[in-house]
Amino acid sequence: MSKTKENSFDFKLFKRLFQYIKPYKGIFFGLLILVILLALFSAATPYITKDAIDDSIANKQEKGFMFYIMLMFAVLVLQTVFQLLFIYYAAWLGQNIVMDVRVKLFDHLLSFKMKYYDNSSVGVLITRAVTDMERIADIFGEGLFMIFRDLLTMGVVFGVMLYINVKLSLIVLLMLPLLLYATRLFQKYMKKAFEEVRNEVSNLNSFVQERLTGMKILQLFTREDTEYKKFKIINERHKKGWLKTVWYNSIFFPIADLVSSVSIGLVAWYGGLNMVLQNSSVSQGDLVAFVMFIPMLFRPLRQIADKFNTLQMGMVAATRVFKVLDTTSHIDDTGTHVAESFKGHIQFDKVYFNYVEDETVLKGVSFEVNVGETVAIVGATGAGKSTIINLLNRFYEIKDGVISVDGINIKDVTLSSLRTQIAIVLQDVFLFADTILNNITLNNPNITEEDVKQAARDIGIHDFIMTLPNGYHYNVKERGVMLSSGQRQLISFLRAYVTNPSILVLDEATSSVDSYSEQLIQNATDKITKGRTSIVIAHRLATIKKADKILVMDAGEIVEQGTHEELLKKENGYYKNLYEVQFLKDEVA
């Protein structure tokens, strides 16, 4: 077990979390002052009660009694006001710190390599960014300051108890070791239980997120019963994790109440016996004050254990969040050249790449795309076609070789300017739960609605959009489920075209669209590739025939390249065989 897990509290982790308090140090120190005041006022109420009993009630003297009543009222009012301020600003501080951490985390996630997301669960990352963040907020809102307040209250209360009556204080002190030992055991086991709970919450989130996203597949292959059984197993583990925390609470808190009650009984027995025997060492006020003080001494200890659970959950959550923040999975954006536009000359020179170590995907790929050319890439699934698209945009780092645009190594170009000049239309179109207009502009303030409409007219899809309810303001819902696959593809073409890119990359997939959408897509393809350097992963014969050059890939290598006519002339050529098997049927049709 790691050192972090062995310790009940990780001070190194807390010190790191404490750095986020610096912008709010005024509120932080204000809270500390409130904690001190609340501790003093808590001890003041029983002490005033003691004096009121001994000076006025026991002696049956009205003089001065109203003073104690008014003093008690003033203390209670101030205590209530300070308590309100303390609770509000403790929560305020926690939420502001969490907002800062969450923003930093999201900014960190935005710059990760695609490889990180290939190997990470979306459900787990959502847990880190949402649920774990709320647990971190609880460190300040319900954990740290509450614990400090309770500890200080205990110290002040016991000090006043010693000042009032040493013998009664020693009787109470005899019971404290038992409660302290029980509290220590409780903290130890609760930490383990909460770590288990957090793991199961992450697993549950991940499972639900994936199944909801892939619900169509589950229903298509009638996997509902199987996934239901899996969910029951995961949910059962989650329930057992929480029940452990309930079990530990159900043991500890009755013990704490029992120790408090026994202490009150011992004080009442000893104090009452002294008063019966007319021993002047214990007064009526002392006895009443101690009956009030004991819950104030023991209850914070109970609450500390409870708040320590909150603190532990927050620290576990912080550990997981900082683990993501400490992950170094970024594309090195060290380029200094800002590309305002490209002419469009692309060159791959002996490029090697692998997604997984020792499994080479591209094996020394070299090719050139001249300015304004349309190059089609064909090949079997897994040949490396989509990898070329990913590398051109630097979603992944190459192992060896050089990729250049206009003679400039893309590593020397800033990531932002590189990706701004290259537009991609992917086979798997992703649309956000927003309007068509926002999905096209991606909220870019430099692209107006009129720009979008004009671009739609240019590529021939304006009429299609206007047939939808609310036209450009039609909400496509999550992942664009309100649109067909062909309609989503058209939106993605418009999204690429409206940015006026220097280079266009198309993963042209029309196998699952209707003939009308296919014609619109073909017209859009012709329009947006005209006069612009384009790389097309071709799935259709028409696109291949129109390409200026065809790259034929197999097993991570370019095995042939040339025009459609040139490649068909090669006897037993790879492209010729592919054409006869895959594309000839389109020509016959």
XYZ file of C-alpha atoms in Angstrom:
589
model
C 0.000 0.000 0.000
C 1.276 3.465 -0.887
C 2.304 6.014 1.684
C -0.649 8.182 0.754
C -3.080 5.440 1.551
C -1.368 4.475 4.776
C -1.571 7.983 6.197
C -4.899 9.188 7.494
C -4.129 12.620 6.110
C -1.842 13.550 3.230
C -0.264 16.883 4.183
C 1.712 17.079 0.933
C -1.494 16.806 -1.053
C -3.230 19.346 1.157
C -0.317 21.775 0.783
C -0.770 21.563 -2.974
C -4.497 22.118 -2.680
C -3.815 25.042 -0.350
C -2.137 26.897 -3.256
C -5.594 27.507 -4.706
C -6.570 29.446 -1.558
C -4.092 32.262 -2.260
C -6.478 34.381 -4.412
C -9.016 34.227 -1.565
C -6.700 34.613 1.443
C -8.800 37.504 2.815
C -11.848 35.240 3.099
C -9.662 32.438 4.439
C -8.285 34.499 7.331
C -11.729 35.956 7.952
C -13.025 32.415 8.410
C -10.255 31.663 10.883
C -11.312 34.682 12.963
C -14.930 33.493 12.864
C -13.811 30.044 14.032
C -12.089 31.586 17.077
C -15.125 33.744 17.913
C -17.526 30.794 17.590
C -15.369 28.701 19.932
C -15.360 31.481 22.537
C -19.102 32.083 22.289
C -19.810 28.354 22.590
C -18.032 28.220 25.949
C -19.585 31.503 27.086
C -23.183 30.243 27.239
C -22.685 27.556 29.962
C -20.376 29.855 31.903
C -22.984 32.626 31.984
C -25.581 30.039 33.025
C -23.298 28.934 35.912
C -22.912 32.490 37.182
C -26.631 33.168 36.861
C -27.431 30.091 38.974
C -24.777 30.646 41.624
C -25.202 34.420 41.960
C -28.953 34.829 41.504
C -30.987 31.622 41.431
C -29.241 29.697 44.253
C -29.248 32.791 46.463
C -32.760 33.778 45.371
C -31.621 37.288 44.463
C -33.363 39.151 41.671
C -30.638 41.799 41.465
C -28.364 41.152 38.517
C -30.475 38.294 37.141
C -31.774 40.329 34.175
C -28.187 41.264 33.358
C -27.344 37.575 32.878
C -30.456 37.088 30.755
C -29.593 40.025 28.494
C -25.964 38.911 28.275
C -27.077 35.408 27.327
C -29.383 36.823 24.648
C -26.595 38.985 23.182
C -24.210 36.015 23.059
C -26.806 33.840 21.304
C -27.557 36.549 18.709
C -23.869 37.114 17.958
C -23.249 33.376 17.833
C -26.077 32.962 15.310
C -24.770 35.783 13.101
C -21.198 34.479 13.187
C -22.419 30.937 12.476
C -24.356 32.169 9.430
C -21.329 34.045 8.088
C -19.068 31.081 8.772
C -21.233 28.512 6.967
C -21.837 30.771 3.956
C -18.258 31.887 3.389
C -16.795 28.421 4.030
C -19.034 27.078 1.241
C -18.264 30.161 -0.907
C -14.536 29.553 -0.561
C -14.911 25.868 -1.436
C -16.952 26.569 -4.569
C -14.559 29.252 -5.804
C -11.548 26.994 -5.311
C -13.299 24.156 -7.111
C -14.231 26.468 -9.970
C -10.553 27.350 -10.409
C -9.437 23.716 -10.249
C -12.181 22.585 -12.632
C -11.299 25.271 -15.177
C -7.649 24.269 -14.961
C -8.561 20.594 -15.363
C -10.762 21.217 -18.407
C -8.079 23.389 -20.008
C -5.611 20.565 -19.351
C -7.942 18.007 -20.944
C -8.361 20.176 -24.044
C -4.656 19.902 -24.833
C -4.257 16.138 -24.394
C -3.154 13.935 -27.253
C -5.800 11.795 -28.889
C -3.860 8.790 -27.597
C -4.844 9.707 -24.042
C -8.532 9.574 -24.928
C -8.004 6.335 -26.847
C -6.876 4.722 -23.595
C -9.165 6.525 -21.113
C -12.759 6.010 -20.042
C -15.002 8.999 -20.723
C -17.145 8.083 -17.709
C -14.120 8.193 -15.392
C -13.035 11.589 -16.754
C -16.555 12.938 -16.242
C -16.395 11.722 -12.633
C -13.103 13.577 -12.167
C -14.470 16.825 -13.625
C -17.848 16.789 -11.862
C -18.367 14.468 -8.874
C -14.794 14.551 -7.568
C -14.789 18.328 -7.815
C -17.781 18.572 -5.487
C -15.964 16.393 -2.965
C -13.022 18.809 -3.104
C -15.421 21.707 -2.409
C -16.591 19.833 0.680
C -13.027 19.915 2.058
C -13.505 23.619 2.703
C -17.272 23.872 3.000
C -17.831 20.942 5.346
C -14.437 19.511 6.294
C -11.374 21.582 7.096
C -12.891 24.644 8.790
C -15.494 22.541 10.597
C -12.768 20.325 12.042
C -10.692 23.323 13.091
C -13.744 24.920 14.702
C -14.588 21.736 16.592
C -11.006 21.251 17.821
C -10.789 24.836 18.980
C -14.196 24.571 20.662
C -13.053 21.458 22.524
C -9.891 23.213 23.678
C -11.710 26.314 24.888
C -14.476 24.290 26.557
C -12.057 22.035 28.423
C -9.987 25.033 29.497
C -13.079 26.695 30.974
C -14.068 23.400 32.623
C -10.663 23.204 34.326
C -11.019 26.809 35.427
C -14.453 26.143 36.972
C -13.764 22.793 38.681
C -10.644 20.636 38.338
C -12.100 17.493 39.960
C -15.166 17.388 37.695
C -12.907 18.029 34.702
C -10.695 15.049 35.620
C -13.773 12.790 35.794
C -14.704 13.862 32.249
C -11.084 13.459 31.144
C -11.126 9.795 32.200
C -13.637 9.003 29.449
C -11.850 10.854 26.637
C -9.180 8.185 25.845
C -11.914 5.640 25.064
C -13.626 8.015 22.641
C -10.321 9.076 21.058
C -9.382 5.445 20.432
C -12.790 4.706 18.909
C -12.474 7.823 16.723
C -9.047 6.752 15.474
C -10.303 3.299 14.474
C -13.343 4.855 12.835
C -11.204 7.174 10.705
C -8.930 4.336 9.624
C -11.707 2.081 8.389
C -13.777 4.872 6.894
C -10.854 5.974 4.702
C -10.624 2.497 3.173
C -14.386 2.375 2.730
C -14.496 5.757 0.969
C -11.691 4.783 -1.410
C -13.724 1.729 -2.350
C -16.840 3.878 -2.821
C -15.002 6.309 -5.124
C -13.700 3.438 -7.256
C -17.159 1.974 -7.610
C -18.679 5.390 -8.450
C -16.146 5.764 -11.283
C -16.913 2.262 -12.564
C -20.646 2.934 -12.385
C -20.370 6.256 -14.248
C -18.178 4.726 -16.920
C -20.497 1.749 -17.436
C -23.677 3.846 -17.645
C -22.114 6.454 -19.962
C -20.869 3.823 -22.418
C -24.134 1.866 -22.460
C -26.276 4.957 -22.963
C -24.021 6.092 -25.800
C -24.149 2.666 -27.414
C -27.830 1.953 -26.704
C -28.629 1.381 -30.381
C -26.044 -1.407 -30.576
C -27.341 -3.034 -27.390
C -30.894 -3.096 -28.690
C -29.868 -4.093 -32.192
C -28.080 -7.192 -30.873
C -30.651 -7.782 -28.094
C -28.064 -7.409 -25.323
C -30.447 -5.722 -22.879
C -30.637 -8.682 -20.472
C -26.866 -9.210 -20.480
C -26.097 -5.561 -19.804
C -28.832 -5.424 -17.173
C -27.151 -8.282 -15.304
C -23.756 -6.594 -15.570
C -25.250 -3.382 -14.227
C -26.759 -5.214 -11.274
C -23.330 -6.644 -10.393
C -21.629 -3.227 -10.594
C -24.470 -1.579 -8.679
C -24.264 -4.291 -6.017
C -20.556 -3.560 -5.511
C -21.381 0.133 -5.234
C -24.086 -0.589 -2.658
C -21.751 -2.780 -0.592
C -19.143 -0.022 -0.575
C -21.649 2.479 0.807
C -23.056 -0.033 3.301
C -19.579 -0.372 4.799
C -19.607 3.344 5.593
C -23.106 3.012 7.064
C -21.971 0.056 9.206
C -18.976 1.936 10.602
C -21.179 4.959 11.359
C -23.766 2.764 13.067
C -21.055 1.400 15.382
C -19.166 4.594 16.159
C -21.915 7.097 16.869
C -23.785 4.999 19.477
C -20.431 4.411 21.246
C -19.785 8.173 21.216
C -23.259 8.841 22.652
C -22.735 6.160 25.312
C -19.405 7.665 26.426
C -21.000 11.136 26.635
C -23.950 9.829 28.639
C -21.697 7.919 31.043
C -19.606 11.075 31.563
C -22.718 13.115 32.380
C -23.833 10.366 34.775
C -20.476 10.310 36.580
C -20.427 14.109 36.891
C -24.008 14.164 38.158
C -23.211 11.381 40.666
C -20.044 13.010 42.004
C -21.375 16.575 41.942
C -24.740 15.616 43.402
C -23.086 13.574 46.166
C -20.890 16.532 47.069
C -23.888 18.844 47.278
C -25.848 16.336 49.392
C -22.876 16.091 51.735
C -22.688 19.890 51.632
C -19.172 19.843 50.223
C -18.424 23.341 48.974
C -16.116 22.077 46.151
C -19.071 21.743 43.735
C -21.819 24.337 43.324
C -25.190 24.017 41.630
C -23.946 26.252 38.844
C -20.860 24.051 38.373
C -23.012 20.955 38.002
C -25.388 22.562 35.480
C -22.489 24.068 33.534
C -20.722 20.694 33.305
C -23.911 18.988 32.122
C -23.954 21.604 29.342
C -20.195 21.419 28.729
C -19.897 17.622 28.316
C -21.982 17.413 25.106
C -20.079 20.448 23.841
C -16.820 18.591 24.500
C -17.833 15.186 23.151
C -20.141 16.227 20.315
C -17.344 18.030 18.420
C -15.269 14.868 18.692
C -18.142 12.991 17.096
C -18.496 15.681 14.476
C -14.756 15.705 13.842
C -14.969 12.026 12.959
C -17.933 12.743 10.686
C -16.262 15.759 9.085
C -13.041 13.804 8.780
C -14.973 11.404 6.549
C -15.899 14.357 4.365
C -12.284 15.495 4.410
C -11.091 12.001 3.489
C -13.492 11.796 0.557
C -12.310 15.201 -0.600
C -8.649 14.207 -0.324
C -9.258 10.974 -2.251
C -11.048 13.003 -4.932
C -8.222 15.565 -4.985
C -5.671 12.775 -5.437
C -7.534 11.560 -8.528
C -7.990 15.038 -9.984
C -4.326 15.931 -9.480
C -3.355 12.638 -11.087
C -5.079 13.841 -14.275
C -3.524 17.301 -13.911
C -0.088 15.696 -13.517
C -0.532 13.626 -16.660
C 1.822 14.814 -19.386
C 0.115 13.770 -22.585
C 0.381 16.916 -24.671
C 1.507 17.550 -28.199
C 4.549 19.793 -27.835
C 3.381 23.164 -29.116
C 6.865 24.625 -29.493
C 6.432 25.914 -33.036
C 7.033 29.600 -33.652
C 5.689 29.947 -37.180
C 2.135 31.308 -37.296
C 0.464 30.183 -40.511
C -2.001 32.822 -41.650
C -2.610 30.783 -44.794
C -1.068 27.875 -46.697
C -0.549 27.520 -50.406
C -1.206 23.839 -49.849
C 1.949 21.930 -50.814
C 2.043 18.818 -48.568
C 4.914 16.378 -48.232
C 5.334 13.205 -46.174
C 8.976 12.117 -46.073
C 9.710 8.603 -44.739
C 7.117 8.880 -41.968
C 6.973 6.109 -39.368
C 4.237 5.913 -36.773
C 2.725 3.507 -34.265
C -0.255 3.829 -31.919
C 1.091 1.019 -29.730
C 4.768 0.351 -29.108
C 6.268 -2.260 -31.458
C 3.160 -2.221 -33.697
C 4.123 -0.009 -36.630
C 1.162 1.491 -38.496
C 2.982 3.621 -41.076
C 6.215 2.199 -42.450
C 8.254 4.921 -44.070
C 5.389 6.567 -45.965
C 6.470 9.198 -48.523
C 4.264 11.145 -50.909
C 3.693 14.674 -52.178
C 0.556 16.692 -52.830
C 0.992 19.719 -55.062
C -0.851 23.005 -54.571
C -4.501 22.714 -55.582
C -4.357 18.948 -56.203
C -6.969 16.469 -55.020
C -5.341 13.262 -53.858
C -7.422 10.182 -53.139
C -6.216 7.524 -50.696
C -7.583 4.006 -51.108
C -6.843 0.726 -49.413
C -8.276 -1.977 -47.202
C -9.429 -1.305 -43.663
C -6.453 -0.834 -41.371
C -4.100 0.109 -44.191
C -3.284 3.459 -42.532
C -5.505 5.881 -44.447
C -7.091 7.640 -41.454
C -3.726 7.728 -39.699
C -2.426 10.090 -42.379
C -5.267 12.513 -41.556
C -4.500 12.325 -37.846
C -0.808 12.985 -38.356
C -1.314 15.920 -40.714
C -3.218 17.696 -37.930
C -0.730 16.563 -35.278
C -3.292 14.676 -33.238
C -0.449 12.223 -32.688
C 3.347 12.560 -32.829
C 5.221 10.666 -35.518
C 8.028 8.300 -34.555
C 10.341 9.279 -37.384
C 10.353 11.248 -40.616
C 9.063 14.691 -41.560
C 5.658 16.083 -42.472
C 5.797 19.515 -44.067
C 3.372 22.040 -45.537
C 4.754 24.629 -47.981
C 8.223 23.384 -47.093
C 7.762 24.063 -43.353
C 7.923 21.186 -40.876
C 4.522 21.130 -39.172
C 6.319 20.842 -35.799
C 7.589 24.368 -36.413
C 4.047 25.692 -36.911
C 1.909 26.632 -33.917
C -0.813 24.038 -33.326
C -3.599 26.595 -33.402
C -2.619 28.126 -36.736
C -1.916 24.694 -38.276
C -5.334 23.310 -37.385
C -7.067 26.551 -38.358
C -5.772 26.159 -41.911
C -6.751 22.486 -42.226
C -10.420 21.507 -42.223
C -11.512 17.900 -41.801
C -14.775 16.184 -42.638
C -14.731 12.901 -40.760
C -16.642 9.754 -41.538
C -18.050 9.698 -37.995
C -19.667 13.134 -37.749
C -20.002 14.554 -34.257
C -22.632 17.206 -33.586
C -23.259 18.887 -30.247
C -26.678 19.217 -28.623
C -27.169 22.690 -30.084
C -28.538 24.490 -33.126
C -27.341 23.782 -36.651
C -25.896 27.298 -36.773
C -23.799 26.798 -33.622
C -22.675 23.382 -34.803
C -21.410 24.986 -37.993
C -19.729 28.044 -36.483
C -18.757 26.331 -33.213
C -19.537 29.743 -31.671
C -16.793 31.461 -33.645
C -17.701 35.180 -33.420
C -15.940 35.846 -36.731
C -18.477 33.715 -38.637
C -21.886 35.366 -38.974
C -25.207 33.702 -39.728
C -25.222 35.352 -43.144
C -21.759 33.867 -43.831
C -23.137 30.430 -43.008
C -26.209 30.894 -45.221
C -24.106 32.083 -48.151
C -21.730 29.139 -47.733
C -24.732 26.783 -47.641
C -26.024 28.270 -50.893
C -22.569 27.893 -52.452
C -22.428 24.159 -51.821
C -26.127 23.587 -52.459
C -27.528 22.635 -49.055
C -29.333 25.852 -48.024
C -32.692 24.515 -49.229
C -32.234 21.304 -47.236
C -31.552 23.226 -44.011
C -34.554 25.505 -44.556
C -36.865 22.469 -44.729
C -36.058 21.755 -41.061
C -38.127 23.353 -38.259
C -36.525 26.721 -37.396
C -34.002 26.251 -40.187
C -30.497 27.150 -39.008
C -31.771 27.381 -35.442
C -33.018 23.796 -35.383
C -31.656 21.954 -32.331
C -30.165 18.647 -33.453
C -30.020 17.261 -29.879
C -27.184 15.151 -28.474
C -24.786 13.829 -31.146
C -27.197 15.074 -33.835
C -29.734 12.285 -33.334
C -32.495 14.388 -34.900
C -30.733 14.215 -38.276
C -30.004 11.315 -40.600
C -26.404 10.233 -41.222
C -26.478 11.941 -44.616
C -27.805 15.184 -43.128
C -25.119 15.128 -40.445
C -22.518 14.643 -43.153
C -23.828 17.680 -45.032
C -23.606 19.799 -41.870
C -20.000 18.695 -41.408
C -19.198 19.701 -45.023
C -20.641 23.146 -44.385
C -18.725 23.406 -41.086
C -15.486 22.771 -42.950
C -16.291 25.018 -45.925
C -17.347 28.089 -43.927
C -13.882 28.356 -42.311
C -12.329 28.816 -45.784
C -9.415 26.428 -45.075
C -6.202 26.255 -47.103
C -6.205 22.451 -47.005
C -9.203 20.155 -46.924
C -9.249 16.567 -45.695
C -12.280 14.386 -46.369
C -13.098 10.973 -45.022
C -15.812 10.556 -47.621
C -18.310 7.968 -46.395
C -21.608 7.702 -48.245
C -22.310 3.999 -48.062
C -25.073 4.461 -45.475
C -26.864 7.491 -46.948
C -29.822 7.797 -49.304
C -29.320 8.664 -52.957
C -30.580 12.252 -52.527
C -28.133 12.969 -49.683
C -25.391 11.225 -51.645
C -25.936 13.569 -54.587
C -25.863 16.599 -52.301
C -22.667 15.314 -50.685
C -21.053 14.763 -54.074
C -21.973 18.277 -55.203
C -20.644 19.667 -51.904
C -17.424 17.695 -52.337
C -16.909 19.056 -55.841
C -17.536 22.602 -54.647
C -15.335 22.704 -51.561
C -12.385 20.863 -53.153
C -12.286 23.100 -56.218
C -9.022 25.067 -56.378
C -8.017 23.818 -52.913
C -5.450 21.208 -51.898
C -7.494 18.216 -50.802
C -6.819 14.759 -49.433
C -9.753 12.387 -49.728
C -10.090 8.943 -48.219
C -12.153 7.666 -51.103
C -15.071 5.289 -50.762
C -16.738 6.153 -54.071
C -15.622 5.579 -57.631
C -16.652 9.084 -58.794
C -14.263 10.694 -56.339
C -11.412 8.415 -57.354
C -11.821 9.151 -61.040
C -11.784 12.903 -60.437
C -8.658 12.790 -58.250
C -5.431 14.178 -59.678
C -3.531 11.389 -57.974
C -4.399 8.160 -56.179
C -2.339 6.730 -53.326
C -2.875 3.009 -52.804
C -2.074 1.811 -49.278
C -1.588 -1.648 -47.875
C -0.363 -2.571 -44.396
C 1.013 0.886 -43.655
C 2.836 1.395 -46.941
C 2.079 3.152 -50.208
C 2.269 0.312 -52.698
C 1.107 2.240 -55.779
C 0.370 5.813 -56.847
C -0.817 7.461 -60.030
C -4.019 8.453 -61.831
C -6.993 6.175 -62.166
C -6.110 5.314 -65.782
C -2.418 4.752 -65.012
C -3.111 2.374 -62.175
C -5.621 0.328 -64.162
C -2.931 -0.379 -66.751
C -0.779 -2.242 -64.218
C -1.211 -5.960 -64.656
C -2.059 -7.682 -61.358
C -1.750 -4.293 -59.681
C -3.132 -3.820 -56.187
C -5.383 -0.963 -57.270
C -6.662 -2.837 -60.311
C -7.661 -5.798 -58.134
C -9.254 -3.453 -55.582
C -11.107 -1.647 -58.360
C -12.493 -4.862 -59.806
C -13.620 -6.152 -56.415
C -14.833 -2.958 -54.713
C -15.427 -0.193 -57.247
C -16.419 -1.844 -60.527
C -19.939 -2.526 -59.297
C -20.436 1.256 -58.937
C -19.416 1.787 -62.554
C -21.784 -0.961 -63.754
C -24.604 0.603 -61.739
